[in-house]
mmCIF file of C-alpha atoms in Angstrom:
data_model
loop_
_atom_site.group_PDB
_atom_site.id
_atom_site.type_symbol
_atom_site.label_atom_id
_atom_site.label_comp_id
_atom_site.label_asym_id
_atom_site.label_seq_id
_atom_site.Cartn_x
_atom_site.Cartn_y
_atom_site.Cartn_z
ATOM 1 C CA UNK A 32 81.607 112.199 60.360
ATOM 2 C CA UNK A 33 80.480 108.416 59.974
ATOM 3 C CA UNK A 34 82.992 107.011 62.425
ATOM 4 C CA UNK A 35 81.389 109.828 65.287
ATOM 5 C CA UNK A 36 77.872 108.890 64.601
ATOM 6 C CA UNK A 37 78.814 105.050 64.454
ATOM 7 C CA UNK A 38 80.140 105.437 67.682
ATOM 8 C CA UNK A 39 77.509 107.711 69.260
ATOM 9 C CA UNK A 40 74.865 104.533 67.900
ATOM 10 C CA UNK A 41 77.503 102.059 69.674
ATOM 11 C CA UNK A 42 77.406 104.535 72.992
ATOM 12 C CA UNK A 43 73.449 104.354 72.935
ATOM 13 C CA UNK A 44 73.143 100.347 72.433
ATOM 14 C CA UNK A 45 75.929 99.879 74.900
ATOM 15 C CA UNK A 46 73.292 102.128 77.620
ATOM 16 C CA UNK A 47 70.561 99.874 76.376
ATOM 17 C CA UNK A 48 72.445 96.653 77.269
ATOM 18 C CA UNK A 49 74.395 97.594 80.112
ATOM 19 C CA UNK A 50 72.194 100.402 81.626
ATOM 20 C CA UNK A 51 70.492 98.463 84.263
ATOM 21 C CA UNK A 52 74.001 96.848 85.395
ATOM 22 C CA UNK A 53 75.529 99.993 85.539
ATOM 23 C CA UNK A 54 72.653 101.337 87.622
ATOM 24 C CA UNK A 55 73.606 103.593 90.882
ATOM 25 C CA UNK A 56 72.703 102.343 94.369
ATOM 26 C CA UNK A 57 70.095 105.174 94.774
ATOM 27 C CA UNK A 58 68.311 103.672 91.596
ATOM 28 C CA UNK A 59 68.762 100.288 93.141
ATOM 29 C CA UNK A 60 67.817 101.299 96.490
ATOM 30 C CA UNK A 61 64.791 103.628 95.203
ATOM 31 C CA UNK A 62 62.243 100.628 95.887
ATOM 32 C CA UNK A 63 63.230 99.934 99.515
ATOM 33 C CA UNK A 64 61.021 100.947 102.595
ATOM 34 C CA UNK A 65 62.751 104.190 104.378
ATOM 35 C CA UNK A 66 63.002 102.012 107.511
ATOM 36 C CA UNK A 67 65.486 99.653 105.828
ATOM 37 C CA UNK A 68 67.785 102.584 104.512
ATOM 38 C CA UNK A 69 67.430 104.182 107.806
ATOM 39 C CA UNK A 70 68.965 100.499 109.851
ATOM 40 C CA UNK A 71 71.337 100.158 107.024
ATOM 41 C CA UNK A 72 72.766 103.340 107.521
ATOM 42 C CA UNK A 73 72.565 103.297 111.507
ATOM 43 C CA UNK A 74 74.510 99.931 111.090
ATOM 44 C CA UNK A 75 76.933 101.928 108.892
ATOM 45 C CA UNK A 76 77.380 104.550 111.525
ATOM 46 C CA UNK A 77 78.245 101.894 114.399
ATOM 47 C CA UNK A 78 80.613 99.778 112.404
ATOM 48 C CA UNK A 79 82.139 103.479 111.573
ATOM 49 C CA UNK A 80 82.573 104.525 115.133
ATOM 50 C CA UNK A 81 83.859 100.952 116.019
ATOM 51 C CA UNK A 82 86.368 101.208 113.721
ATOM 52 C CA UNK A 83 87.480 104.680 114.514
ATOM 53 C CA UNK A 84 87.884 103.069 118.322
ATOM 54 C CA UNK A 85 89.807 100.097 117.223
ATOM 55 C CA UNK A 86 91.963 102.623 114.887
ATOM 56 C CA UNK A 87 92.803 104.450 118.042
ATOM 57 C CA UNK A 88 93.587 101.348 120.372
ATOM 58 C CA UNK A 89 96.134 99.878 118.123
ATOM 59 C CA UNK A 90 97.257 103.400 117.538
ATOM 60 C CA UNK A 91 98.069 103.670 121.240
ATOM 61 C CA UNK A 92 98.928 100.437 122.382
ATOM 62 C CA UNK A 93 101.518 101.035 118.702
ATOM 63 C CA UNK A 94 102.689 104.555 120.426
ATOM 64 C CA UNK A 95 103.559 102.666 123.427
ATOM 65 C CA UNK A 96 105.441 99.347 122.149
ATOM 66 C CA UNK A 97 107.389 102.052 120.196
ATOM 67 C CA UNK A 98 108.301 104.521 123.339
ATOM 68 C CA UNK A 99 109.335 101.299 124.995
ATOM 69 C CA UNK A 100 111.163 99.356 122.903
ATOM 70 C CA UNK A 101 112.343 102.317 120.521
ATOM 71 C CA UNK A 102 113.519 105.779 120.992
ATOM 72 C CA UNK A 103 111.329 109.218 121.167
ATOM 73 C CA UNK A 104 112.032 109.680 117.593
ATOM 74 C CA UNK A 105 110.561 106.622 116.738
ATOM 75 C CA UNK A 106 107.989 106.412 118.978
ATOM 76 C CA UNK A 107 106.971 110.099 117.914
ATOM 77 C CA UNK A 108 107.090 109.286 114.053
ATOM 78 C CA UNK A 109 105.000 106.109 114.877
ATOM 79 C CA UNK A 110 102.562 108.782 116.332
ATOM 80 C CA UNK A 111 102.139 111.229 113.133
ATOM 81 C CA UNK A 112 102.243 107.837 110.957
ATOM 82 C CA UNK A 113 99.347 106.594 113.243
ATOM 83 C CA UNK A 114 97.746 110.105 112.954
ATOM 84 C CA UNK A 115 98.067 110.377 109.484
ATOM 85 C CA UNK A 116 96.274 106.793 108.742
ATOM 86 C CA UNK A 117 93.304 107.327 110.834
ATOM 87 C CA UNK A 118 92.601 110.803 108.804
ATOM 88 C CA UNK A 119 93.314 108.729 105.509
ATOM 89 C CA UNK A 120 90.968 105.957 106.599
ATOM 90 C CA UNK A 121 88.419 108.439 107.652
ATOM 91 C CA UNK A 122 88.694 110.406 104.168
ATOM 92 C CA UNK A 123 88.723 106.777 102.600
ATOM 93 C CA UNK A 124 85.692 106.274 104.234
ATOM 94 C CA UNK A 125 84.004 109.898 103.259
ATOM 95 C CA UNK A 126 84.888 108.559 99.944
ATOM 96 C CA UNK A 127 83.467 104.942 99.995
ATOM 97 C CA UNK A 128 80.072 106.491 100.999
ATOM 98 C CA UNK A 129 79.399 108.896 97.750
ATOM 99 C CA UNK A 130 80.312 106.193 95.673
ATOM 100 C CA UNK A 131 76.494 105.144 94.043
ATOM 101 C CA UNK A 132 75.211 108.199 94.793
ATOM 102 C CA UNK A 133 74.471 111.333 92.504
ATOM 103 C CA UNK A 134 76.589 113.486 94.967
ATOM 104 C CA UNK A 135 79.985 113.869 93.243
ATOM 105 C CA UNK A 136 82.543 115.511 95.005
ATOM 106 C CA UNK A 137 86.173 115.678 93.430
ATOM 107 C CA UNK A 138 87.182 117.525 96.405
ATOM 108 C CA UNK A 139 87.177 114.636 98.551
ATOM 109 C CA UNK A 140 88.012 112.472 95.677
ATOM 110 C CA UNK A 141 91.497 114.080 96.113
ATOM 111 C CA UNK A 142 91.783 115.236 99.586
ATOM 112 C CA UNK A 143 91.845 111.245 100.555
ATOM 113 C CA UNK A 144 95.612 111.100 99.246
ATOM 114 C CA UNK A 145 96.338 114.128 101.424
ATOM 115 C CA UNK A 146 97.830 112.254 104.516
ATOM 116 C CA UNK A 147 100.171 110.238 102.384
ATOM 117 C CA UNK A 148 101.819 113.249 100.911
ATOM 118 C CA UNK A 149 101.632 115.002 104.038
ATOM 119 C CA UNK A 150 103.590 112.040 105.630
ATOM 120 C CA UNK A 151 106.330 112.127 102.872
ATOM 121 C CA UNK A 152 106.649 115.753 103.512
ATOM 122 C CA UNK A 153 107.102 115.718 107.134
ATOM 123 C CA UNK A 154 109.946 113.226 106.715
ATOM 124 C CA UNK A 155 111.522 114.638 103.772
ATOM 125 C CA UNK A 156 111.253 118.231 105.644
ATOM 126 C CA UNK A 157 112.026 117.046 109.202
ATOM 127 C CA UNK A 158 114.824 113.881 108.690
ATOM 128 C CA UNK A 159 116.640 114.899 111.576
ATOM 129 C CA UNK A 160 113.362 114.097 114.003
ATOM 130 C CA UNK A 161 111.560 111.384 111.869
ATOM 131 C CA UNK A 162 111.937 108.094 111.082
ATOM 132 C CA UNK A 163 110.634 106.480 107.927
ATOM 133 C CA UNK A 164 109.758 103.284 108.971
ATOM 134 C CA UNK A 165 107.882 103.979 112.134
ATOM 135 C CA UNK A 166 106.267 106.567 110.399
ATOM 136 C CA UNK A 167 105.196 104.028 107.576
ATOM 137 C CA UNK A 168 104.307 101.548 110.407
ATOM 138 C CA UNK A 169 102.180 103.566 112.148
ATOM 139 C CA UNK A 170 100.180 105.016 108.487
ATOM 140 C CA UNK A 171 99.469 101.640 107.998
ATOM 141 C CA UNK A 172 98.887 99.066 111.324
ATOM 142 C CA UNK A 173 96.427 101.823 112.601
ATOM 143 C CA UNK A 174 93.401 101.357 110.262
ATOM 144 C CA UNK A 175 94.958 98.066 108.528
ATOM 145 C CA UNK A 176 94.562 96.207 112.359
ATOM 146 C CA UNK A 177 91.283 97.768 113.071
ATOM 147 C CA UNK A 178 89.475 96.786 109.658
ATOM 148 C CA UNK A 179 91.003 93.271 110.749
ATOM 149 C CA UNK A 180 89.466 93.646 113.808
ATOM 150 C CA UNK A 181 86.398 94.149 112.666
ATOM 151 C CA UNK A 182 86.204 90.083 111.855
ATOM 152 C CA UNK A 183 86.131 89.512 115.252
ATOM 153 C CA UNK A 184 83.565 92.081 116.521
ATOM 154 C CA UNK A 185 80.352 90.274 117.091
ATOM 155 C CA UNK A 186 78.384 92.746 118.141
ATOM 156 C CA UNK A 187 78.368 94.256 114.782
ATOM 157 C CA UNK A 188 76.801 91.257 113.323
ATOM 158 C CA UNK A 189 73.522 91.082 115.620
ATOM 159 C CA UNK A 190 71.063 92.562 112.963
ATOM 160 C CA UNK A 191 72.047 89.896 110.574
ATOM 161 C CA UNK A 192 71.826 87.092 112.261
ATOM 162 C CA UNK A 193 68.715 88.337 113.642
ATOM 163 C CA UNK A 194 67.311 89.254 110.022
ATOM 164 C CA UNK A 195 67.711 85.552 109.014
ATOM 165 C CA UNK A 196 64.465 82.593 109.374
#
């Protein structure tokens, strides 16, 4: 009985100490005017929708250096691999935006590792018409090239620049 109220005394000073550390970004963001949250989270949107376009460009132009160099069962698993990644990187994304918030959703928390057990599925259901390693290639250049991208995308960096004296 000592050792459980010990530690419920340890839980309680460790809250005192750490509590404003540990704070969630709607605590931290409680302060700010509406009109900053509002052009933080339009800038969020735009940087999303760029990256969904970059994730299908190097999707494509991935489809077609594998339907010309490889065969149609490579350039087809490159396709569900590419597929597959954007959904994970959108569900990864879904994800990345609860965290900090109160909104707590295990659903998503779970569904984001759907795609990669979908794509070990397909190939361990289907081996005669996929390949492993396109599919792998394609799960991962598609949103690994685009958030790479993203470096050189200028245009998402206007607000900033513009924000500083």
């Amino acid at each position: 009985l000592d050792n459980s109220v010990s530690a419920v005394n340890v839980a309680d000073n460790v809250d005192d100490i750490f509590g404003k550390e540990f704070a969630s970004s709607e605590q931290k963001t409680a302060g700010l005017p509406s009109k900053l949250k509002t052009a933080a989270m339009n800038d969020y949107a735009q940087l999303r929708s760029t990256f969904l376009a970059d994730s299908l460009f190097v999707s494509s132009l991935g489809f077609s250096l594998a339907w010309y160099f490889g065969s149609f069962k490579d350039a087809s698993s490159f396709a569900i691999g590419s597929a597959l990644g954007i959904c994970y990187s959108i569900l990864l994304g879904r994800y990345v935006e609860k965290i900090g918030t109160s909104q707590k959703n295990r659903t998503i928390d779970t569904l984001r590792f759907a795609p990669v057990i979908i794509l070990v599925a397909l190939y361990g259901k289907f081996k005669l018409y996929f390949s492993i390693i396109p599919e792998l290639m394609g799960f991962a250049t598609s949103y690994q090239i685009a958030t790479l991208l993203q470096i050189f995308n200028q245009s998402l960096y206007k607000s900033e620049e513009s924000q500083q004296p």
